[in-house]
Structures are given as structure tokens and as C-alpha cells.
PDB file of C-alpha atoms in Angstrom:
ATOM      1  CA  UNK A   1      87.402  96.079 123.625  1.00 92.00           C
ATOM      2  CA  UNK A   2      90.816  96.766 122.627  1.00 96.00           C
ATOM      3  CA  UNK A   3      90.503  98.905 119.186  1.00 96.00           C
ATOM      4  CA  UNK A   4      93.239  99.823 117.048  1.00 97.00           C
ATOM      5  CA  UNK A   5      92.851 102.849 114.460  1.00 97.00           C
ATOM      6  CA  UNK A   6      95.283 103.767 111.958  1.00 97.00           C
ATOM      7  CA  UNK A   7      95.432 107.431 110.681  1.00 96.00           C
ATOM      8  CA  UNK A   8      94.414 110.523 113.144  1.00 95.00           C
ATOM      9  CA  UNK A   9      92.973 112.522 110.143  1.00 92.00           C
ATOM     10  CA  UNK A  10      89.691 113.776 110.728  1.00 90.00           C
ATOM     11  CA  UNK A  11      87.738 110.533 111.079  1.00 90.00           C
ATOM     12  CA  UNK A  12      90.040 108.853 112.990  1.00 93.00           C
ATOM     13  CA  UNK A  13      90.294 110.931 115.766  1.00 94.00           C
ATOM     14  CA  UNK A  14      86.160 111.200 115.781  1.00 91.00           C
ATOM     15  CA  UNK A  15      86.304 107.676 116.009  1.00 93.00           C
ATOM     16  CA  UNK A  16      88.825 107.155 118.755  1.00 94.00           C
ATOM     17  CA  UNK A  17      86.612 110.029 120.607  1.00 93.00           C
ATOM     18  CA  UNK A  18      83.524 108.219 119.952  1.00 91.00           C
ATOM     19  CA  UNK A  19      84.951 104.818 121.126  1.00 93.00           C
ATOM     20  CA  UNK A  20      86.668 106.424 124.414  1.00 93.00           C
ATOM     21  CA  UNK A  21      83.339 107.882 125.223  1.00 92.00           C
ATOM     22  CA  UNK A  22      81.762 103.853 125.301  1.00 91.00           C
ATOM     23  CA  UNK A  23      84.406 102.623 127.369  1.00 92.00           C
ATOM     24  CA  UNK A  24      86.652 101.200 124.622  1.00 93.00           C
ATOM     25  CA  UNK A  25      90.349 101.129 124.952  1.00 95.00           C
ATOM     26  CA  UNK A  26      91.672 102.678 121.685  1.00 96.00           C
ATOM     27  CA  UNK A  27      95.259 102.835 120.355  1.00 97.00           C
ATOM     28  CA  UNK A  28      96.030 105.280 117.376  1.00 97.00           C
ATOM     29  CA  UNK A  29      98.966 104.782 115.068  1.00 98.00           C
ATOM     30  CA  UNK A  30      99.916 107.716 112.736  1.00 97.00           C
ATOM     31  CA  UNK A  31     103.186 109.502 111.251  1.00 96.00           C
ATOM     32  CA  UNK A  32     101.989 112.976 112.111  1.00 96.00           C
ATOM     33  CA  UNK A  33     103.689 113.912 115.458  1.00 95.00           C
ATOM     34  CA  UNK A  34     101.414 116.843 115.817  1.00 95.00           C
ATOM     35  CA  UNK A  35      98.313 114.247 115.671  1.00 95.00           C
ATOM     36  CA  UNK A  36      99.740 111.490 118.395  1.00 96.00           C
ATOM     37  CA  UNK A  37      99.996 114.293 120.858  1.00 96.00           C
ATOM     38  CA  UNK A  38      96.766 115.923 120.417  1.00 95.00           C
ATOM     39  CA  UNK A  39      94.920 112.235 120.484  1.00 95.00           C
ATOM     40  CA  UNK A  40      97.340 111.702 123.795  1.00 95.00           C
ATOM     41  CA  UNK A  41      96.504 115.035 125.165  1.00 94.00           C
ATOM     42  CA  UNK A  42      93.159 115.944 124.381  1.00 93.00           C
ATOM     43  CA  UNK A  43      91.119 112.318 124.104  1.00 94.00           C
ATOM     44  CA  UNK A  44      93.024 110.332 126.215  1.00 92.00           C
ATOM     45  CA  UNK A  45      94.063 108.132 123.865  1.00 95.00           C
ATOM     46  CA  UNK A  46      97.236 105.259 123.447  1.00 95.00           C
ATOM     47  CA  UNK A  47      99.011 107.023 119.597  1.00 97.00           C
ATOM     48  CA  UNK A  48     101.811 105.564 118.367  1.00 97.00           C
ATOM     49  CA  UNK A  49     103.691 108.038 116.255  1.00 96.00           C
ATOM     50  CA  UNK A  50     105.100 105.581 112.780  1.00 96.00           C
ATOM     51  CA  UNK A  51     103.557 103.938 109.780  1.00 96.00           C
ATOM     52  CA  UNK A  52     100.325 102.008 110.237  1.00 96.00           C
ATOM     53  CA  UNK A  53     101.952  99.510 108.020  1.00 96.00           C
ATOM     54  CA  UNK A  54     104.933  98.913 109.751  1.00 96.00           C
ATOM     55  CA  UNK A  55     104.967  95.835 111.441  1.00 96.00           C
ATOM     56  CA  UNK A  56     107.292  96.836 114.454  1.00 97.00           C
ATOM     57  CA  UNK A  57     104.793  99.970 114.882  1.00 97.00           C
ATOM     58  CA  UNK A  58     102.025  97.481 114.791  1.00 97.00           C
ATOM     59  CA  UNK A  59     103.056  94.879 116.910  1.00 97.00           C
ATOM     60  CA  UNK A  60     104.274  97.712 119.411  1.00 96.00           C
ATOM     61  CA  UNK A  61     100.674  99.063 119.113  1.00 96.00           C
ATOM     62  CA  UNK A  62      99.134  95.946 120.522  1.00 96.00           C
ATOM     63  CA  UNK A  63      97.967  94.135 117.193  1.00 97.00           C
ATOM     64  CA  UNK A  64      98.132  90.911 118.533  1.00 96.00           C
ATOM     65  CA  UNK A  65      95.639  91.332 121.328  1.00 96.00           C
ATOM     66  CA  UNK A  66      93.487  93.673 118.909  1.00 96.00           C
ATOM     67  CA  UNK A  67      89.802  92.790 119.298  1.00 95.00           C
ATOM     68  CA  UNK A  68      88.920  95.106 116.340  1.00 95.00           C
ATOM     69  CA  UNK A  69      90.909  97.500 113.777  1.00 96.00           C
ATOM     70  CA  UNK A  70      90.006 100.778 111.769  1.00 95.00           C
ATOM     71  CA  UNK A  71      91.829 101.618 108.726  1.00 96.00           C
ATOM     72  CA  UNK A  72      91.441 105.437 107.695  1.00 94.00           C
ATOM     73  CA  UNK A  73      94.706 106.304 105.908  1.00 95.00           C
ATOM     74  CA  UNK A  74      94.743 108.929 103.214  1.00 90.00           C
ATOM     75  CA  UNK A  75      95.300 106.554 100.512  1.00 93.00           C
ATOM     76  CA  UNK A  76      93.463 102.977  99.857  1.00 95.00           C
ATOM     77  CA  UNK A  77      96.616 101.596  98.871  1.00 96.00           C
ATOM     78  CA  UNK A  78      97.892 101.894 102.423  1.00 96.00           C
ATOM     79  CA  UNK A  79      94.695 101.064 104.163  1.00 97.00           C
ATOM     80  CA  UNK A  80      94.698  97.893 101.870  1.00 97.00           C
ATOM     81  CA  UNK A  81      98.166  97.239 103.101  1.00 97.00           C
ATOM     82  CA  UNK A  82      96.994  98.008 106.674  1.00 97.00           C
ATOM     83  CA  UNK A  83      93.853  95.183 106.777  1.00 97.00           C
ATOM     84  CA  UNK A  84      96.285  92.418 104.867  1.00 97.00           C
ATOM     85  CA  UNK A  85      98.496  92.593 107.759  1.00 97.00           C
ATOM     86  CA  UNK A  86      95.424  92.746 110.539  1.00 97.00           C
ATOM     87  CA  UNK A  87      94.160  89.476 108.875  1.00 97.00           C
ATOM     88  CA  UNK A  88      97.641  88.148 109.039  1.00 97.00           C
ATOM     89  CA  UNK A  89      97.902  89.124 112.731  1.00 97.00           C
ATOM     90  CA  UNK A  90      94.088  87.264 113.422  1.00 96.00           C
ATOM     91  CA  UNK A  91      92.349  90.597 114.156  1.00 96.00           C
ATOM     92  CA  UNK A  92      88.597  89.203 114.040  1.00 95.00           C
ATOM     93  CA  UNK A  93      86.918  92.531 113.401  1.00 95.00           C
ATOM     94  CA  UNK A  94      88.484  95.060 110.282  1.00 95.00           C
ATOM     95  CA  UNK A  95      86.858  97.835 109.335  1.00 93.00           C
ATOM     96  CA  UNK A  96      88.074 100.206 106.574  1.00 93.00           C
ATOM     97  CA  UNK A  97      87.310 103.412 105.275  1.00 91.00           C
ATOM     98  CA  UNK A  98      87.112 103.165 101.084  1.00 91.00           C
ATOM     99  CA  UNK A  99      88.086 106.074  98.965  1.00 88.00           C
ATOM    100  CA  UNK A 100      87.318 104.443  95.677  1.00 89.00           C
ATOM    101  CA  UNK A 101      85.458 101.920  95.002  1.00 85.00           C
ATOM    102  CA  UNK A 102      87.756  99.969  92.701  1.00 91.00           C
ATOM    103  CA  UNK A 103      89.210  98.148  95.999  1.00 94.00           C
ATOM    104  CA  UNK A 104      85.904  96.948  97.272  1.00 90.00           C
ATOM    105  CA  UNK A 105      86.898  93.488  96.207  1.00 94.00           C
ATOM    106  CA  UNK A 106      90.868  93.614  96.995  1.00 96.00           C
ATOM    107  CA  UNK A 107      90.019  94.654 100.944  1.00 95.00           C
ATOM    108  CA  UNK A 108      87.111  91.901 101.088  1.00 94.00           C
ATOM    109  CA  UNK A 109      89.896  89.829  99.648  1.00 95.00           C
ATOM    110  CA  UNK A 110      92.291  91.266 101.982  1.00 96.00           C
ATOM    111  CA  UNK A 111      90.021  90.630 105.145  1.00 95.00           C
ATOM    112  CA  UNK A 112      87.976  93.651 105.630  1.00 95.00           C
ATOM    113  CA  UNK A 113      85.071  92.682 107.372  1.00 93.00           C
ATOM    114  CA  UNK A 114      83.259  95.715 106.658  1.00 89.00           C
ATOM    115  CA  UNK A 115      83.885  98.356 103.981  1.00 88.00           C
ATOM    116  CA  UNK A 116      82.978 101.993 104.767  1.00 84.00           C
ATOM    117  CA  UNK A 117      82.987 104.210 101.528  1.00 81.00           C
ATOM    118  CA  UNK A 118      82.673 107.400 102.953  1.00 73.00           C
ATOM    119  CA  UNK A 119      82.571 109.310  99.989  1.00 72.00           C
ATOM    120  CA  UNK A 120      79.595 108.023  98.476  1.00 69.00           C
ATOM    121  CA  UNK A 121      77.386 108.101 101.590  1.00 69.00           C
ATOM    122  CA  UNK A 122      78.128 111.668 102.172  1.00 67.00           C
ATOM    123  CA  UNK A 123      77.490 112.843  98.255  1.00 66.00           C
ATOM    124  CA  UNK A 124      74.281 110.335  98.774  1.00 68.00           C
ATOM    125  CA  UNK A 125      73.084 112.020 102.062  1.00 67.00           C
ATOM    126  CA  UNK A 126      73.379 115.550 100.619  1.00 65.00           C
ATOM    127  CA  UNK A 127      71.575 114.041  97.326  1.00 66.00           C
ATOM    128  CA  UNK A 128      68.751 112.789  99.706  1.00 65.00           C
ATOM    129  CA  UNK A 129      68.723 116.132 102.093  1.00 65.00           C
ATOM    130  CA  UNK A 130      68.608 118.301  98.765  1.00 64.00           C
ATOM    131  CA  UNK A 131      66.447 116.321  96.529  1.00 63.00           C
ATOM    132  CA  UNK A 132      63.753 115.155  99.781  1.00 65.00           C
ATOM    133  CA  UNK A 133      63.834 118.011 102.782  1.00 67.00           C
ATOM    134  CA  UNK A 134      61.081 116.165 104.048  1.00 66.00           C
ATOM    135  CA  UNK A 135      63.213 113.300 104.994  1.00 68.00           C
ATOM    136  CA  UNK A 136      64.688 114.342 108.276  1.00 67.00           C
ATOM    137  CA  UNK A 137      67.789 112.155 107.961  1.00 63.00           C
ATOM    138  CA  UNK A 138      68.606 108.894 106.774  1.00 66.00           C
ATOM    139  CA  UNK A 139      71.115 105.639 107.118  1.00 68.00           C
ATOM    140  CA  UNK A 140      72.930 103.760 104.765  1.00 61.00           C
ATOM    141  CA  UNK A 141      73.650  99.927 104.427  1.00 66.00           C
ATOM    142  CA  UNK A 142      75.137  97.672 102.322  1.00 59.00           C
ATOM    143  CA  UNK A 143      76.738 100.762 100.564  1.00 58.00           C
ATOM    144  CA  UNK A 144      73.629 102.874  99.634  1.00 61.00           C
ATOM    145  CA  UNK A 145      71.531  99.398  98.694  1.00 73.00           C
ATOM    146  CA  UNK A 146      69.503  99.765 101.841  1.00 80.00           C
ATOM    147  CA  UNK A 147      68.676 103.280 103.001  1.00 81.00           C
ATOM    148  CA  UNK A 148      66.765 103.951 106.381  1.00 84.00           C
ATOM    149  CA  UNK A 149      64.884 106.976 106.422  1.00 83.00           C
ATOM    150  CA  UNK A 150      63.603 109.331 109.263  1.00 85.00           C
ATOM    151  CA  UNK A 151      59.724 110.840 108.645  1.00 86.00           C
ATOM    152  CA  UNK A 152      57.477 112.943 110.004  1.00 85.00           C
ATOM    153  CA  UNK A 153      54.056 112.212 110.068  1.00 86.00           C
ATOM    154  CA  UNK A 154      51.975 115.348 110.332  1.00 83.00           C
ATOM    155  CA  UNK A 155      48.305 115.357 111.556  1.00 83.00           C
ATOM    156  CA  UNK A 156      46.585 115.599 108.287  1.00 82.00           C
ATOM    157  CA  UNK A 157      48.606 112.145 106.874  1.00 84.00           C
ATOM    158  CA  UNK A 158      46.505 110.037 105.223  1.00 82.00           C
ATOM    159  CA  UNK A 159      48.449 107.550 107.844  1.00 88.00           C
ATOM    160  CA  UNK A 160      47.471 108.744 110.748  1.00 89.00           C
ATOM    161  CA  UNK A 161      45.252 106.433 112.514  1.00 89.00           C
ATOM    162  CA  UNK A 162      46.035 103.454 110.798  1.00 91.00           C
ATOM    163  CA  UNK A 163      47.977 100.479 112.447  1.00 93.00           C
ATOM    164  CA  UNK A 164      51.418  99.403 110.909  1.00 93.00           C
ATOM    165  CA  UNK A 165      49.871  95.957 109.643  1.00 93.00           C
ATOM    166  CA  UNK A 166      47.479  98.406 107.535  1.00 92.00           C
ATOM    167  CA  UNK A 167      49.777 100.314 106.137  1.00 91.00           C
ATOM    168  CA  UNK A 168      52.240  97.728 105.308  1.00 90.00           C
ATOM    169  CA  UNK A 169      49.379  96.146 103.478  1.00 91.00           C
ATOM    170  CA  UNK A 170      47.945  99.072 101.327  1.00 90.00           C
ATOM    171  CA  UNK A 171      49.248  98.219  97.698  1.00 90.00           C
ATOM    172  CA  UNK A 172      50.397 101.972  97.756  1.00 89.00           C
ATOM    173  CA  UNK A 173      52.999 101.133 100.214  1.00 90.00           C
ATOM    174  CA  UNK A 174      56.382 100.457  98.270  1.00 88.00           C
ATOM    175  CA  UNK A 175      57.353  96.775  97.783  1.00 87.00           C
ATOM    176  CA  UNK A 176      60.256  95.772 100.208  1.00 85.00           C
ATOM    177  CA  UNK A 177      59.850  98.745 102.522  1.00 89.00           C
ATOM    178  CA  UNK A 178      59.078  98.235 105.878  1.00 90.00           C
ATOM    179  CA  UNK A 179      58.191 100.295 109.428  1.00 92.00           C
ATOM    180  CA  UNK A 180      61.044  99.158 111.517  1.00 91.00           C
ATOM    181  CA  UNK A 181      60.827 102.479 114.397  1.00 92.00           C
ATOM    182  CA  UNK A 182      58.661 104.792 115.735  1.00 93.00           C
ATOM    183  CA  UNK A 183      58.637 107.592 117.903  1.00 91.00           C
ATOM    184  CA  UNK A 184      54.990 108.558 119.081  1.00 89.00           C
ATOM    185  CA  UNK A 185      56.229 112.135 120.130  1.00 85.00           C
ATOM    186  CA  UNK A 186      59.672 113.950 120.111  1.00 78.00           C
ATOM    187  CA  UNK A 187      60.118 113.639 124.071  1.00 83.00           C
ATOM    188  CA  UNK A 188      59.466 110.240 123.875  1.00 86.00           C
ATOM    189  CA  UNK A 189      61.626 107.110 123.294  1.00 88.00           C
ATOM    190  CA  UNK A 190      61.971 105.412 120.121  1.00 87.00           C
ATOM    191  CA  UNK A 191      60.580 101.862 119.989  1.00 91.00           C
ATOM    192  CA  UNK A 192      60.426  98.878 117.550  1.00 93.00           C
ATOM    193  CA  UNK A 193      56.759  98.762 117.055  1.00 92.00           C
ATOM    194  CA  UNK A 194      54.477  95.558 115.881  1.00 92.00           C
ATOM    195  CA  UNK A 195      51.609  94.879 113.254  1.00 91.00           C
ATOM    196  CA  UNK A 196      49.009  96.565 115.961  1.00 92.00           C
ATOM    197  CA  UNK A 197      50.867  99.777 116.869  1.00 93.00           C
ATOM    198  CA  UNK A 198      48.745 102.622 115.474  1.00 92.00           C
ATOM    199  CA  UNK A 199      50.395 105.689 113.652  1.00 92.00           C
ATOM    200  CA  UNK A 200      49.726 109.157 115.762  1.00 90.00           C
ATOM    201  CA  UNK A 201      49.830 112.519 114.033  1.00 89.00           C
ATOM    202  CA  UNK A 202      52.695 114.491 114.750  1.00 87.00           C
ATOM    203  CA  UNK A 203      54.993 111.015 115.526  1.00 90.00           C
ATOM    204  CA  UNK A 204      58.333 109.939 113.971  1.00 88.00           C
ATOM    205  CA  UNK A 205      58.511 106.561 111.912  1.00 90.00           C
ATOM    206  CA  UNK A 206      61.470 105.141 110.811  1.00 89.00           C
ATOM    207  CA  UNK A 207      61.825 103.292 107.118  1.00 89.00           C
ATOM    208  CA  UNK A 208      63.894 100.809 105.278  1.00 89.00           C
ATOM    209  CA  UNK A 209      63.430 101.363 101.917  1.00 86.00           C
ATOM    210  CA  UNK A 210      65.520 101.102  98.452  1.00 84.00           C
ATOM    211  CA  UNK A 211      66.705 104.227  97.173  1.00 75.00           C
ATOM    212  CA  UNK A 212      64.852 104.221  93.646  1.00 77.00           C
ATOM    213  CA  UNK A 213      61.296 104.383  95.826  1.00 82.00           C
ATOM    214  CA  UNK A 214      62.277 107.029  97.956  1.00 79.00           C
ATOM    215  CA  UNK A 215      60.076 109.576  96.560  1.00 81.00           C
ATOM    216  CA  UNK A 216      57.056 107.017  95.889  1.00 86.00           C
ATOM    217  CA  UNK A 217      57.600 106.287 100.154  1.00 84.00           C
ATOM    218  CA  UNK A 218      57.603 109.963 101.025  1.00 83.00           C
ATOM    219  CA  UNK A 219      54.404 110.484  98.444  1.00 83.00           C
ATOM    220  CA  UNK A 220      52.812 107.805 100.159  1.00 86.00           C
ATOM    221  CA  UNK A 221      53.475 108.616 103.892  1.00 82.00           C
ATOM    222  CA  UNK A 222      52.888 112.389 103.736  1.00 77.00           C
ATOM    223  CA  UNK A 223      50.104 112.102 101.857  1.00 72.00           C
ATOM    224  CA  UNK A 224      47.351 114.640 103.317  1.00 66.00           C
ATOM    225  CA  UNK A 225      43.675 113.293 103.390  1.00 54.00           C
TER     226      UNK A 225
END
């Protein structure tokens, strides 16, 4: 794929890495000169130095043949203006990174396909790592309506032993959760497991959950006999 990313701040230039490292071709547009050279230089990168809402820069950054963008300006404002003209240029894929959630509806409007707000997953990941250190990390979708969460299951869980049909079934088990990985042992793979897969002490089991049952899911899956 042919991605372009506007803004080399800190999450830009992760991203570009992260994309490089799967094969991706990845263009970077930003006005900082010091930024183009070190995405040039150190990850290999195409950077346009210009505004990311400038339509020569864009157009000389490929935007036509674009097969996905990444707005992560400083300011929403600009990223808005950034993902108006990627619609108008038929880029099928734009993501963008949302400061404040105010312009959740104006970059949906806009053409965002997906909206990333940053800010409130991190402040809700530190909530979760703070308020549940059990929970050995955890996912967000559909902007913190969905969260995935990582578990341990020690030896003396009241799961252990039980399939993931029975536990799914127990009228303990929080409504709208379900098992959707597990990882029988830490050198082993994580797999998608089925109805009949049967929970081992000291495996790995991955949640989706709702956020206000959090605590009633960890109560209920570290529960010692």
C-alpha cells in the first residue's frame, strides 16, 4: 500500500516506522525541516517538507494514487482540513488522530473513515492499569465503548477447568462479554478458541467486555475456589 501521513510529531513518525516495517510504502508531509530529514534518514521514508494542507504539497506527495491517509497534525482544525481534501482527492481509507472530541462529527462529515482520539484512550488505559493491575493490558474500540481485556487465570480460579461454553453460560458471567482469545501458556501461541476449549490454570484469556463491568469480569474470572 501506498500510505500518506501528515505531521512527523511523535505519532507520526511511529507510524511511518511501524508501516515501513510491514512492507508499506509511506510518504510523510510536514513543515518541520528537521523532521523530513530524520524520517528520510533514519526510517527510510518519502517526507515532503510543506503544509499537509497544501494542495501542491499534496498532490506532489502522491495523493492521487494514495491507498490510505493518516492525519496527525497538532491541531484538529488542520487535520480536519487535511481529510476534506483526501476525500476530495478519492483516498478510500482516512484515518485521523482526534484531539477533542467536539470534531467527531465534522471529520465523519469530512470523510474520516476512522477516528482515533488518542487522548482519551491513553487517560482510559492508565484509568484501567491504575484502577485494575490485574488486567494485564487492554484494547479499545469504538472509542472506549468496547474494551478488550488481557487476564490471567491463576491455578486456584474458580475457572479453571471449565470449558468456554460453561463459563459463558454461568449467570455470573457479565452480559455481553465474551472469550474471544486464549493463550494456554506464555510460550505458546494465541488462538481463537470454541465452546469446547477448556480453561487451564496459569493460561491467558482474552475479553470483550463494556467498561462499566470491568470489575464485575475481573471478580468473576479471578475468583479463587
Amino acid at each position: 500500500m501506498y500510505v500518506l501521513i501528515g505531521g512527523a510529531g511523535l505519532i507520526g513518525l511511529n507510524l511511518a516506522q511501524r508501516l515501513v516495517d510491514l512492507g508499506h510504502t509511506v510518504a510523510i508531509i510536514d513543515i518541520n525541516p528537521a523532521a523530513c530529514r530524520y524520517a528520510r534518514e533514519q526510517l527510510g521514508v518519502i517526507a515532503f517538507e510543506g503544509s499537509a494542507v497544501s494542495t501542491e504539497i499534496l498532490i506532489e506527495a502522491g495523493i492521487r494514487k494514495a491507498d490510505a491517509m493518516a492525519a496527525v497534525l497538532r491541531d484538529d482544525a488542520l487535520n480536519l482540513a487535511m481529510v476534506t481534501l483526501a476525500n476530495h482527492y478519492g483516498v478510500p481509507h482516512i484515518v485521523v488522530r482526534m484531539r477533542h472530541r467536539d470534531f467527531a462529527e465534522p471529520y465523519r462529515f469530512a470523510g474520516a473513515t476512522h477516528v482515533i482520539n488518542a487522548i482519551e484512550l491513553a487517560v482510559s488505559t492508565m484509568v484501567n492499569v491504575i484502577e485494575y493491575p490485574e488486567v494485564e493490558s487492554t484494547m479499545h474500540f469504538e472509542q472506549g465503548q468496547i474494551e478488550v481485556v488481557k487476564l490471567a487465570i491463576s491455578a486456584h480460579c474458580n475457572v479453571v477447568g471449565r470449558s468456554v461454553a460453561e463459563v459463558a453460560q454461568d449467570p455470573k458471567f457479565p452480559t455481553g462479554s465474551l472469550i474471544i482469545g486464549y493463550q494456554p501458556h506464555a510460550h505458546m501461541d494465541l488462538t481463537i478458541p470454541n465452546g469446547s476449549t477448556v480453561l487451564e490454570p496459569e493460561s491467558t484469556v482474552l475479553i470483550a467486555t463494556k467498561p462499566g463491568v470491568m470489575h464485575q469480569m475481573i471478580n468473576f474470572i479471578q475468583k479463587c475456589v
